[in-house]
Amino acid sequence: MKIELQRALSDEDLLQYPCDCLVVGIAAEEGGASQTLLTSIDQASDGLLARLRSERELPRKAGQTLLLHAVAGVAARRLLLVGLQDVGTDDAIRFQKAARAAAAAIMGSRAVSIAWMVGNTSDRLMLSVLALQEADYRCDHYRKVEENPLERTACLFTATDDVSTQRRVAEAVAIAHGVALARDLGNAPANVCTPTYLGDAAKALAQHSACEVEVLGREEIGKLGMGAFLAVARGSAEPPQLIVVNYRGGQDGSAPIALVGKGVTFDSGGISIKPAEAMDEMKYDMGGAASVLGALHACVELKLPINVVGVIAACENMPGGNALKPGDVIRSLSGKTIEVLNTDAEGRLILCDALTYVQQRFSPALTIDLATLTGACVVALGNVHSGLYANDDTLATQLMAAGTKVGDRAWRMPLDDDYQEQLKSSIADVANLGGRTGGSITAACFLSRFVEGKWAHMDIAGTAWKGGANKGGTGRPVSLLAQFLVDAAAPV
């Protein structure tokens, strides 16, 4: 979808604006652009809106919409009314719900040219862009499509088209592109999106002069001493890849922000094999890697003045004659030994080596790892919030604030030392499993042993994809991550 930004027109001009769909919000407050426009529409249509209001058919709450065709006095072929009466000025979540409902209604029609009069502040315009781009996303690469998709254009009307508003919309478009990339990677079947495929996707970023990409294979990974990573990979015929993307948009010598992603392109569970039901969804176990690449894509598009390094440990977790076994003891890059109690707790094994690597090589200012790590996080938070763990309060606050801005929410979880007791091993430095209780917390505690300095871990097992009838990658938490980087790059 093409996004355009235009200074708001007069009510009379909007009534005569030629488009397929005019979208107008119905807010609670009197006055304002939407309210005066609604009055003009009502007058031009001989009291249509008043009749709908008296019959209680006008949408009121966020998520409610009404699509009208051929409204008298309105040049647009369709008029879409969107409920905003329960949406407060700073209520990003409810506004996002309304914007998504409006975008879905548009996509359910044949409208191609859209005039958008739903919130004209820069923050609401950003959420509108994200909602429109999300609804317009299609994954049609792997099936025969009978007709070409509609090429839609949305014109967003704003009270002011100053530089800051233009920049905010540009940021939203770039973030949406990063989300789409992550969704494409997640939705790709595991026989397509292999570790090598992820490496090639990263190399595409190297076309930008400020971006360098290295992809290391099995032998090079072995020479580095990444024993935990290779232990997970050895059951699969697919070669593992350590993918390093170094974006240098900031000052030379400035410590980078490090993003570390879990890239298990298919997770069978290994010897501790998963149940067959819904195992196809384990192609999404590279959601952390996809999020790193999506966030870096936004960085590149916006040319952010910041240094960011992305490190992805990519492999499959498969059973086989050479596969890792329960009870094995392996040595990580850090030198710590790990007793493997369950081979399906593999994400933390590849991440611990990736975390050690990024700190040894890049000495980052802070580190954020992203992983579809535990089913326990899904039980705790469902698919609404991503689980957020951090050893620094300021970092946690910044990440949560970034998520709120773009409607990509996270919830901070505990990281108390008391949980570390569950990871004791009788024969190694640490066990890779802490038992059934607090499973997402003990997984984060495991990772905390392999980091120094500011660090955050995001467990996105419940948010990176949706199952069931609407199965597909969501691209979360690219929006949160990219907004965090935008905020970090902003001048103080």
CSV table of N, CA, C and O in Angstrom, one decimal, residues 378-450:
chain,number,residue,atom,x,y,z
A,378,VAL,N,3.7,-18.3,27.0
A,378,VAL,CA,2.3,-18.3,26.4
A,378,VAL,C,1.3,-18.5,27.4
A,378,VAL,O,0.2,-17.9,27.4
A,379,VAL,N,1.5,-19.5,28.3
A,379,VAL,CA,0.6,-19.8,29.4
A,379,VAL,C,0.4,-18.5,30.3
A,379,VAL,O,-0.7,-18.2,30.7
A,380,ALA,N,1.5,-17.8,30.6
A,380,ALA,CA,1.5,-16.7,31.5
A,380,ALA,C,0.8,-15.5,30.9
A,380,ALA,O,0.0,-14.8,31.5
A,381,LEU,N,1.2,-15.2,29.6
A,381,LEU,CA,0.7,-13.9,29.0
A,381,LEU,C,-0.1,-14.0,27.8
A,381,LEU,O,-0.6,-13.0,27.2
A,382,GLY,N,-0.4,-15.3,27.3
A,382,GLY,CA,-1.2,-15.4,26.1
A,382,GLY,C,-0.5,-14.8,24.9
A,382,GLY,O,0.7,-14.8,24.8
A,383,ASN,N,-1.3,-14.3,24.0
A,383,ASN,CA,-0.7,-13.7,22.8
A,383,ASN,C,-0.9,-12.2,22.8
A,383,ASN,O,-0.9,-11.5,21.7
A,384,VAL,N,-1.1,-11.6,24.0
A,384,VAL,CA,-1.3,-10.1,24.1
A,384,VAL,C,0.0,-9.4,24.3
A,384,VAL,O,0.4,-8.5,23.6
A,385,HIS,N,0.7,-9.8,25.3
A,385,HIS,CA,2.0,-9.2,25.7
A,385,HIS,C,3.2,-10.1,25.4
A,385,HIS,O,3.1,-11.3,25.6
A,386,SER,N,4.3,-9.5,24.9
A,386,SER,CA,5.5,-10.3,24.9
A,386,SER,C,6.1,-10.2,26.3
A,386,SER,O,6.0,-9.2,27.0
A,387,GLY,N,6.8,-11.3,26.7
A,387,GLY,CA,7.4,-11.3,28.0
A,387,GLY,C,8.7,-10.5,28.0
A,387,GLY,O,9.6,-10.7,27.1
A,388,LEU,N,8.9,-9.6,28.9
A,388,LEU,CA,10.1,-8.8,29.0
A,388,LEU,C,10.9,-9.0,30.3
A,388,LEU,O,10.3,-8.8,31.3
A,389,TYR,N,12.1,-9.3,30.2
A,389,TYR,CA,13.0,-9.5,31.3
A,389,TYR,C,14.2,-8.5,31.1
A,389,TYR,O,14.7,-8.3,30.0
A,390,ALA,N,14.6,-7.9,32.2
A,390,ALA,CA,15.7,-6.9,32.1
A,390,ALA,C,16.5,-6.8,33.4
A,390,ALA,O,15.9,-6.9,34.5
A,391,ASN,N,17.8,-6.6,33.3
A,391,ASN,CA,18.6,-6.4,34.5
A,391,ASN,C,18.8,-4.9,34.8
A,391,ASN,O,19.6,-4.5,35.6
A,392,ASP,N,18.1,-4.1,34.0
A,392,ASP,CA,18.2,-2.6,34.1
A,392,ASP,C,16.9,-2.0,34.0
A,392,ASP,O,16.2,-2.1,33.0
A,393,ASP,N,16.5,-1.2,35.1
A,393,ASP,CA,15.1,-0.6,35.1
A,393,ASP,C,14.9,0.4,34.0
A,393,ASP,O,13.8,0.4,33.4
A,394,THR,N,15.9,1.2,33.7
A,394,THR,CA,15.7,2.2,32.7
A,394,THR,C,15.5,1.6,31.3
A,394,THR,O,14.7,2.0,30.5
A,395,LEU,N,16.3,0.5,31.0
A,395,LEU,CA,16.2,-0.2,29.7
A,395,LEU,C,14.8,-0.8,29.6
A,395,LEU,O,14.1,-0.7,28.6
A,396,ALA,N,14.3,-1.4,30.7
A,396,ALA,CA,13.0,-2.0,30.7
A,396,ALA,C,11.9,-1.0,30.4
A,396,ALA,O,11.0,-1.2,29.6
A,397,THR,N,12.0,0.2,31.1
A,397,THR,CA,11.0,1.3,30.9
A,397,THR,C,11.0,1.8,29.5
A,397,THR,O,10.0,2.1,28.9
A,398,GLN,N,12.2,1.9,28.9
A,398,GLN,CA,12.3,2.4,27.5
A,398,GLN,C,11.7,1.5,26.5
A,398,GLN,O,11.0,1.9,25.6
A,399,LEU,N,11.9,0.2,26.7
A,399,LEU,CA,11.4,-0.8,25.8
A,399,LEU,C,9.8,-0.8,25.9
A,399,LEU,O,9.1,-0.9,24.9
A,400,MET,N,9.3,-0.8,27.1
A,400,MET,CA,7.9,-0.8,27.3
A,400,MET,C,7.2,0.5,26.8
A,400,MET,O,6.1,0.4,26.2
A,401,ALA,N,7.9,1.6,26.9
A,401,ALA,CA,7.4,2.8,26.4
A,401,ALA,C,7.3,2.8,24.9
A,401,ALA,O,6.4,3.3,24.2
A,402,ALA,N,8.4,2.2,24.2
A,402,ALA,CA,8.4,2.1,22.8
A,402,ALA,C,7.3,1.2,22.3
A,402,ALA,O,6.6,1.5,21.3
A,403,GLY,N,7.0,0.1,23.0
A,403,GLY,CA,5.9,-0.7,22.7
A,403,GLY,C,4.6,-0.1,22.8
A,403,GLY,O,3.7,-0.3,21.9
A,404,THR,N,4.4,0.8,23.8
A,404,THR,CA,3.1,1.5,23.9
A,404,THR,C,2.9,2.4,22.8
A,404,THR,O,1.7,2.6,22.3
A,405,LYS,N,3.9,3.1,22.3
A,405,LYS,CA,3.8,4.1,21.2
A,405,LYS,C,3.2,3.4,20.0
A,405,LYS,O,2.5,4.1,19.2
A,406,VAL,N,3.6,2.2,19.7
A,406,VAL,CA,3.3,1.6,18.4
A,406,VAL,C,2.3,0.4,18.6
A,406,VAL,O,2.0,-0.3,17.7
A,407,GLY,N,1.7,0.3,19.8
A,407,GLY,CA,0.7,-0.7,20.1
A,407,GLY,C,1.3,-2.2,20.1
A,407,GLY,O,0.6,-3.1,19.7
A,408,ASP,N,2.6,-2.3,20.4
A,408,ASP,CA,3.2,-3.6,20.4
A,408,ASP,C,3.7,-3.9,21.8
A,408,ASP,O,4.8,-3.7,22.2
A,409,ARG,N,2.8,-4.4,22.7
A,409,ARG,CA,3.0,-4.3,24.1
A,409,ARG,C,3.8,-5.5,24.7
A,409,ARG,O,3.8,-6.6,24.1
A,410,ALA,N,4.6,-5.1,25.7
A,410,ALA,CA,5.4,-6.1,26.5
A,410,ALA,C,5.0,-5.9,27.9
A,410,ALA,O,4.5,-4.9,28.4
A,411,TRP,N,5.3,-7.0,28.7
A,411,TRP,CA,5.0,-7.0,30.1
A,411,TRP,C,6.2,-7.4,30.8
A,411,TRP,O,6.8,-8.5,30.5
A,412,ARG,N,6.7,-6.6,31.8
A,412,ARG,CA,7.9,-7.0,32.5
A,412,ARG,C,7.7,-8.1,33.5
A,412,ARG,O,6.7,-8.1,34.3
A,413,MET,N,8.6,-9.1,33.4
A,413,MET,CA,8.5,-10.3,34.3
A,413,MET,C,9.6,-10.2,35.3
A,413,MET,O,10.6,-9.6,35.1
A,414,PRO,N,9.5,-11.0,36.4
A,414,PRO,CA,10.6,-11.0,37.4
A,414,PRO,C,11.8,-11.7,37.0
A,414,PRO,O,11.8,-12.6,36.1
A,415,LEU,N,12.9,-11.3,37.6
A,415,LEU,CA,14.2,-12.0,37.3
A,415,LEU,C,15.0,-12.1,38.6
A,415,LEU,O,16.2,-12.0,38.7
A,416,ASP,N,14.3,-12.5,39.7
A,416,ASP,CA,14.9,-12.6,41.0
A,416,ASP,C,15.9,-13.8,41.0
A,416,ASP,O,15.8,-14.8,40.4
A,417,ASP,N,17.0,-13.6,41.8
A,417,ASP,CA,18.0,-14.6,41.9
A,417,ASP,C,17.5,-15.9,42.5
A,417,ASP,O,18.1,-17.0,42.3
A,418,ASP,N,16.4,-15.8,43.3
A,418,ASP,CA,15.8,-17.0,43.9
A,418,ASP,C,15.5,-18.1,42.8
A,418,ASP,O,15.6,-19.3,43.1
A,419,TYR,N,15.1,-17.7,41.6
A,419,TYR,CA,14.8,-18.6,40.6
A,419,TYR,C,16.0,-19.4,40.0
A,419,TYR,O,15.9,-20.4,39.4
A,420,GLN,N,17.2,-18.8,40.2
A,420,GLN,CA,18.4,-19.4,39.7
A,420,GLN,C,18.6,-20.8,40.4
A,420,GLN,O,19.3,-21.7,39.8
A,421,GLU,N,18.1,-21.0,41.6
A,421,GLU,CA,18.2,-22.3,42.3
A,421,GLU,C,17.7,-23.4,41.5
A,421,GLU,O,18.2,-24.6,41.6
A,422,GLN,N,16.7,-23.2,40.7
A,422,GLN,CA,16.1,-24.3,39.9
A,422,GLN,C,17.0,-24.8,38.8
A,422,GLN,O,16.7,-25.8,38.2
A,423,LEU,N,18.1,-24.1,38.5
A,423,LEU,CA,18.9,-24.4,37.4
A,423,LEU,C,20.2,-25.2,37.8
A,423,LEU,O,21.1,-25.4,37.0
A,424,LYS,N,20.2,-25.6,39.1
A,424,LYS,CA,21.4,-26.3,39.6
A,424,LYS,C,21.5,-27.7,38.9
A,424,LYS,O,20.5,-28.4,38.6
A,425,SER,N,22.7,-28.0,38.6
A,425,SER,CA,23.0,-29.4,38.1
A,425,SER,C,24.0,-30.1,39.0
A,425,SER,O,24.9,-29.5,39.6
A,426,SER,N,23.9,-31.4,39.0
A,426,SER,CA,24.7,-32.2,39.9
A,426,SER,C,26.1,-32.5,39.3
A,426,SER,O,27.1,-32.8,39.9
A,427,ILE,N,26.2,-32.3,37.9
A,427,ILE,CA,27.5,-32.6,37.3
A,427,ILE,C,28.0,-31.5,36.4
A,427,ILE,O,29.1,-31.6,35.8
A,428,ALA,N,27.3,-30.4,36.2
A,428,ALA,CA,27.7,-29.3,35.3
A,428,ALA,C,27.5,-28.0,36.0
A,428,ALA,O,26.9,-27.9,37.1
A,429,ASP,N,28.0,-26.9,35.3
A,429,ASP,CA,27.8,-25.6,35.9
A,429,ASP,C,26.4,-25.2,36.0
A,429,ASP,O,26.0,-24.4,36.9
A,430,VAL,N,25.6,-25.6,35.0
A,430,VAL,CA,24.1,-25.2,35.0
A,430,VAL,C,23.4,-26.2,34.2
A,430,VAL,O,23.9,-26.9,33.3
A,431,ALA,N,22.1,-26.4,34.5
A,431,ALA,CA,21.2,-27.2,33.8
A,431,ALA,C,20.4,-26.4,32.8
A,431,ALA,O,20.2,-25.2,33.0
A,432,ASN,N,20.0,-27.0,31.7
A,432,ASN,CA,19.3,-26.1,30.7
A,432,ASN,C,17.8,-26.1,30.9
A,432,ASN,O,17.0,-25.6,30.1
A,433,LEU,N,17.3,-26.7,32.0
A,433,LEU,CA,15.9,-26.7,32.4
A,433,LEU,C,15.7,-26.5,33.9
A,433,LEU,O,16.5,-27.1,34.6
A,434,GLY,N,14.7,-25.8,34.2
A,434,GLY,CA,14.5,-25.5,35.7
A,434,GLY,C,13.2,-26.1,36.2
A,434,GLY,O,12.8,-25.7,37.3
A,435,GLY,N,12.7,-27.0,35.5
A,435,GLY,CA,11.4,-27.7,36.0
A,435,GLY,C,10.2,-27.0,35.4
A,435,GLY,O,10.3,-26.0,34.7
A,436,ARG,N,9.0,-27.4,35.8
A,436,ARG,CA,7.8,-26.9,35.2
A,436,ARG,C,7.4,-25.6,35.7
A,436,ARG,O,6.8,-24.8,35.0
A,437,THR,N,7.7,-25.3,37.0
A,437,THR,CA,7.2,-24.0,37.5
A,437,THR,C,8.1,-22.8,37.1
A,437,THR,O,9.4,-22.9,37.1
A,438,GLY,N,7.5,-21.7,36.7
A,438,GLY,CA,8.2,-20.5,36.3
A,438,GLY,C,9.1,-20.8,35.1
A,438,GLY,O,10.3,-20.2,35.1
A,439,GLY,N,8.7,-21.5,34.1
A,439,GLY,CA,9.5,-22.0,33.0
A,439,GLY,C,10.1,-20.8,32.2
A,439,GLY,O,11.3,-20.9,31.8
A,440,SER,N,9.3,-19.8,32.0
A,440,SER,CA,9.8,-18.6,31.2
A,440,SER,C,10.8,-17.9,32.0
A,440,SER,O,11.8,-17.3,31.5
A,441,ILE,N,10.6,-17.8,33.3
A,441,ILE,CA,11.5,-17.1,34.2
A,441,ILE,C,12.9,-17.8,34.3
A,441,ILE,O,13.9,-17.1,34.2
A,442,THR,N,12.8,-19.1,34.5
A,442,THR,CA,14.1,-19.8,34.6
A,442,THR,C,14.9,-19.8,33.3
A,442,THR,O,16.1,-19.8,33.3
A,443,ALA,N,14.2,-19.8,32.2
A,443,ALA,CA,14.9,-19.7,30.9
A,443,ALA,C,15.6,-18.3,30.8
A,443,ALA,O,16.7,-18.3,30.4
A,444,ALA,N,14.9,-17.3,31.3
A,444,ALA,CA,15.6,-15.9,31.3
A,444,ALA,C,16.8,-15.9,32.3
A,444,ALA,O,17.8,-15.3,32.0
A,445,CYS,N,16.6,-16.6,33.4
A,445,CYS,CA,17.7,-16.7,34.4
A,445,CYS,C,18.9,-17.4,33.8
A,445,CYS,O,20.0,-17.0,34.1
A,446,PHE,N,18.6,-18.4,33.0
A,446,PHE,CA,19.7,-19.2,32.3
A,446,PHE,C,20.5,-18.2,31.5
A,446,PHE,O,21.7,-18.1,31.5
A,447,LEU,N,19.8,-17.4,30.6
A,447,LEU,CA,20.5,-16.5,29.7
A,447,LEU,C,21.2,-15.4,30.5
A,447,LEU,O,22.3,-15.0,30.0
A,448,SER,N,20.7,-15.0,31.6
A,448,SER,CA,21.4,-13.9,32.4
A,448,SER,C,22.8,-14.3,32.8
A,448,SER,O,23.6,-13.4,33.1
A,449,ARG,N,23.0,-15.6,32.8
A,449,ARG,CA,24.4,-16.1,33.2
A,449,ARG,C,25.4,-15.8,32.2
A,449,ARG,O,26.6,-16.0,32.4
A,450,PHE,N,25.0,-15.5,31.0
A,450,PHE,CA,25.9,-15.3,29.8
A,450,PHE,C,26.0,-13.9,29.3
A,450,PHE,O,26.5,-13.7,28.2
